[in-house]
Amino acid sequence: MEHLRRYPHSLLVKFLGVHRIKVPHRRKKYFIVMQSVFYPDDRINARYDIKGCEVSRWTEPAPEGSQIIVVLKDLNFEEQRITLDRQRPWLLRQVEVDTHFLRRLNVLDYSLLLAHQPLQNDERHQSLSFATLIVRTKKSVNPGSSPVQAGAAAVPGEVPQDDSILLLSEWDGRCLKSAQAREASSSSTLHTCPEAAGPGSDATELPDFRAQNRRLLPNLKNPLHVIDGPEQRYFIGIIDIFTVYSFKKRLEHLWKRLRHPGRSFSTVSPQKYCVRLCQWVQDHTK
């Protein structure tokens, strides 16, 4: 939890609960419910599970025209790029922060989930209106505690449309104009706004958005895992974060070194796994 407090826009998937199924005369079954990275998925046209290696990292794609959903892997993504332009530095930094956190926990074998869909014309050329900026700024400042409406499940970062009226009183107009100017600039990282502190207050009490690597989140239902490029909308998250580099995994590493000499595989030290995945993201983004 401390990591998510320090980096509210983390790409680590959020866990919603741990549950158990009890069947008479059978072993208990435990399972975890996670927030979906690929939401909403009605227009997604490709999904990938990325580990940054090559052994067993190819999946046969579904036949053309098939309704079967196939999650592809690293080798399926070769010769492709994640085109983000000004959002790229934010992604590189956040992947680095999250993977270094997992390295300190001695964790490996996690995956970078990736999906994309083409942006529609109105999504490519949408103007950043004042009202839209208010809602997006609210998402960015407080992504994990949106209001919960009766009978509706809240998605982290979601802000109801009618809530934008209340947000007007929460942010000084000068701060919003400043954020709007920054959004039009080359950087997508949010900064602190001393003007919003008010007379006699200490601006240092405000969140340090640069240190927390915050960005101006999109006005969507799953903003923490959605990043828009010039032509494509990307869904990105880090999952499967419970595998520790135990003695068993060390033996598996030694066996795979003999089995696959000179090739990259998933069972490596947390340090190497972290560096390799960061390098993959750097090599496959622009």
XYZ file of C-alpha atoms in Angstrom:
286
model
C 0.000 0.000 0.000
C 2.875 2.371 0.697
C 4.015 2.090 -2.923
C 0.525 2.993 -4.209
C 0.381 5.956 -1.843
C 3.727 7.203 -3.139
C 2.802 6.540 -6.775
C -0.989 6.848 -7.164
C -0.754 6.337 -10.945
C 1.048 3.021 -10.626
C 0.534 0.418 -13.350
C 0.320 -2.408 -10.791
C -3.065 -4.072 -11.046
C -5.447 -3.480 -8.129
C -6.736 -6.504 -6.181
C -10.396 -6.340 -5.191
C -10.663 -9.436 -3.014
C -9.528 -12.942 -2.111
C -12.264 -15.585 -2.081
C -12.729 -19.260 -1.331
C -15.027 -21.896 -2.822
C -15.916 -24.804 -0.581
C -17.179 -27.969 -2.294
C -18.166 -30.985 -0.132
C -15.586 -33.794 -0.187
C -13.163 -31.720 -2.282
C -10.255 -29.411 -1.607
C -11.008 -25.749 -1.038
C -10.394 -23.490 -4.007
C -8.978 -19.998 -3.512
C -9.028 -17.270 -6.120
C -8.257 -13.567 -6.456
C -10.426 -10.924 -8.105
C -8.444 -8.191 -9.881
C -9.481 -4.994 -11.567
C -9.480 -5.508 -15.325
C -6.735 -3.748 -17.255
C -8.621 -4.262 -20.533
C -11.729 -2.231 -19.698
C -13.783 -1.248 -21.579
C -12.841 -3.902 -24.139
C -15.526 -3.540 -26.813
C -13.093 -2.072 -29.412
C -9.789 -3.719 -28.446
C -8.259 -5.459 -31.456
C -5.104 -7.034 -29.955
C -3.966 -8.179 -26.504
C -0.461 -9.101 -25.349
C 1.207 -10.625 -22.297
C 4.793 -9.316 -22.215
C 7.675 -10.697 -20.126
C 10.636 -9.341 -22.102
C 12.043 -12.750 -23.129
C 11.829 -15.227 -26.021
C 11.525 -18.829 -24.801
C 7.883 -20.012 -25.066
C 6.803 -16.451 -25.897
C 4.880 -17.100 -29.118
C 1.151 -17.832 -29.359
C -0.653 -18.851 -32.508
C -3.044 -15.987 -33.388
C -6.745 -16.677 -33.808
C -7.883 -17.257 -37.408
C -8.951 -14.113 -39.235
C -12.603 -13.366 -38.564
C -12.694 -15.595 -35.465
C -14.504 -14.379 -32.346
C -12.048 -16.218 -30.087
C -9.959 -13.892 -27.900
C -6.283 -14.883 -27.913
C -3.713 -13.147 -25.698
C -0.511 -12.941 -27.721
C 3.068 -12.793 -26.392
C 6.436 -11.107 -26.854
C 7.413 -12.671 -30.178
C 4.011 -11.806 -31.649
C 4.760 -8.144 -30.931
C 8.116 -8.010 -32.734
C 8.480 -5.258 -35.360
C 5.681 -3.298 -33.664
C 5.939 -0.181 -31.512
C 3.863 1.525 -28.832
C 3.548 5.051 -30.208
C 2.948 7.538 -27.397
C 4.974 10.637 -28.344
C 4.876 12.991 -25.315
C 3.406 10.319 -23.010
C 6.435 8.041 -23.537
C 8.660 9.534 -20.773
C 5.875 9.041 -18.240
C 5.441 5.376 -19.196
C 9.178 4.645 -19.079
C 9.448 6.220 -15.644
C 6.398 4.432 -14.213
C 7.479 1.016 -15.485
C 10.880 1.652 -13.931
C 9.343 2.669 -10.585
C 6.966 -0.310 -10.442
C 9.485 -2.950 -11.525
C 12.117 -1.675 -9.080
C 9.521 -1.966 -6.332
C 8.879 -5.612 -7.317
C 12.628 -6.222 -7.452
C 12.964 -5.072 -3.841
C 10.260 -7.610 -2.929
C 12.320 -10.328 -4.675
C 9.499 -10.877 -7.198
C 9.868 -12.075 -10.793
C 7.828 -13.568 -13.641
C 5.250 -10.757 -13.669
C 3.745 -9.620 -16.950
C 3.128 -6.329 -18.665
C -0.386 -6.588 -20.066
C -0.813 -4.574 -23.247
C -3.755 -4.002 -25.571
C -4.563 -1.395 -28.194
C -7.419 -0.058 -30.261
C -7.551 2.676 -32.912
C -8.702 6.094 -31.796
C -11.813 7.412 -33.490
C -11.738 10.797 -35.221
C -13.430 12.644 -32.343
C -10.976 11.042 -29.871
C -7.950 12.102 -31.925
C -8.970 15.719 -32.223
C -10.874 16.326 -28.995
C -10.352 19.781 -27.536
C -9.293 20.190 -23.913
C -12.200 22.301 -22.666
C -12.211 23.924 -19.244
C -14.897 21.543 -17.929
C -13.023 18.500 -19.256
C -9.813 19.730 -17.666
C -11.560 20.032 -14.299
C -12.709 16.415 -14.381
C -9.363 15.103 -15.659
C -7.475 17.060 -13.016
C -9.727 15.630 -10.311
C -9.015 12.111 -11.576
C -5.293 12.828 -11.622
C -5.133 14.308 -8.137
C -7.353 11.717 -6.449
C -7.527 8.631 -8.687
C -8.457 6.078 -6.050
C -11.315 7.633 -4.078
C -14.079 8.625 -6.446
C -17.635 9.002 -5.144
C -19.650 5.780 -5.002
C -23.172 6.080 -6.310
C -25.863 3.869 -4.827
C -26.216 0.615 -6.698
C -23.210 1.244 -8.953
C -19.725 -0.187 -8.671
C -17.011 2.453 -8.655
C -13.988 2.175 -10.906
C -10.803 3.745 -9.450
C -10.405 7.213 -10.910
C -13.944 7.519 -12.262
C -15.743 10.794 -11.574
C -19.466 11.138 -12.397
C -20.202 13.825 -14.966
C -22.501 15.801 -12.696
C -19.709 15.917 -10.099
C -17.794 18.391 -12.262
C -19.892 21.241 -10.826
C -18.573 20.473 -7.341
C -15.024 20.382 -8.623
C -15.108 24.039 -9.633
C -14.827 25.067 -6.015
C -11.898 22.714 -5.357
C -9.386 24.171 -7.777
C -8.284 27.719 -8.301
C -8.775 28.905 -11.881
C -5.145 29.922 -12.187
C -4.042 26.366 -11.385
C -6.343 24.894 -14.014
C -5.135 27.302 -16.670
C -1.588 26.419 -15.751
C -2.358 22.707 -16.055
C -4.071 23.335 -19.392
C -0.961 25.042 -20.706
C 1.206 22.155 -19.549
C -1.073 19.628 -21.241
C -0.535 21.462 -24.511
C 3.223 21.386 -23.963
C 5.579 18.465 -24.471
C 5.221 17.117 -20.926
C 2.250 15.134 -19.624
C 3.450 15.048 -15.996
C 1.450 17.069 -13.489
C 3.193 19.675 -11.332
C 2.290 21.258 -8.018
C 0.332 24.477 -8.179
C 1.442 26.997 -5.544
C -1.387 29.394 -6.524
C -3.953 26.901 -5.229
C -2.488 26.935 -1.742
C -4.155 30.193 -0.792
C -2.883 33.076 1.339
C -0.855 32.097 4.352
C -0.694 28.397 3.511
C 2.377 26.291 2.979
C 2.675 25.152 -0.635
C 4.997 22.350 0.417
C 1.964 20.565 1.939
C 0.561 19.981 -1.553
C 1.352 16.650 -3.240
C 4.594 16.671 -5.187
C 3.136 15.530 -8.502
C 6.506 15.321 -10.232
C 7.989 13.061 -7.527
C 4.847 10.908 -7.631
C 5.070 10.706 -11.438
C 1.444 11.712 -11.891
C -0.014 12.452 -15.312
C -3.190 14.106 -16.537
C -5.481 11.076 -16.631
C -8.012 10.600 -19.439
C -11.711 11.142 -18.792
C -12.501 7.422 -19.055
C -13.820 4.674 -16.799
C -10.412 2.990 -16.428
C -8.033 5.977 -16.449
C -5.108 4.454 -14.537
C -4.489 1.844 -17.236
C -5.352 3.847 -20.365
C -2.811 5.913 -22.298
C -3.653 7.618 -25.585
C -1.127 8.017 -28.357
C -1.643 9.989 -31.583
C -3.438 7.126 -33.365
C -3.982 4.344 -30.824
C -5.414 3.946 -27.335
C -3.301 1.625 -25.186
C -4.320 -0.390 -22.136
C -1.292 -1.153 -19.946
C -0.905 -2.819 -16.549
C 1.405 -5.091 -14.552
C -0.067 -8.385 -13.285
C 1.017 -11.706 -11.688
C 3.121 -10.128 -8.952
C 3.220 -12.977 -6.419
C 6.075 -15.182 -7.677
C 9.079 -14.930 -5.352
C 12.607 -15.933 -6.381
C 12.667 -18.949 -4.099
C 15.092 -21.873 -3.975
C 12.819 -23.765 -6.367
C 12.939 -20.872 -8.854
C 16.722 -20.721 -8.581
C 16.919 -24.403 -9.514
C 14.537 -23.735 -12.406
C 16.832 -20.932 -13.545
C 19.843 -23.258 -13.588
C 17.934 -25.921 -15.514
C 16.742 -23.423 -18.146
C 20.269 -22.109 -18.606
C 21.302 -25.626 -19.606
C 18.144 -26.220 -21.613
C 18.184 -22.900 -23.544
C 21.818 -21.709 -23.821
C 22.120 -18.213 -25.220
C 18.359 -17.569 -25.150
C 16.310 -15.396 -22.786
C 13.691 -17.010 -20.561
C 11.409 -15.831 -17.786
C 13.032 -17.439 -14.732
C 15.909 -15.089 -13.938
C 16.872 -13.070 -10.873
C 14.503 -10.221 -9.909
C 17.268 -7.709 -10.704
C 17.745 -9.035 -14.236
C 13.997 -9.432 -14.772
C 13.374 -5.821 -13.781
C 16.121 -4.409 -16.018
C 15.095 -6.587 -18.964
C 11.420 -5.586 -18.876
C 12.345 -1.905 -18.607
C 14.622 -2.356 -21.613
C 11.830 -4.031 -23.572
C 9.500 -1.095 -22.945
C 12.209 1.370 -23.948
C 12.963 -0.545 -27.155
C 9.315 -0.955 -28.153
C 8.022 2.568 -27.530
C 8.415 5.791 -29.417
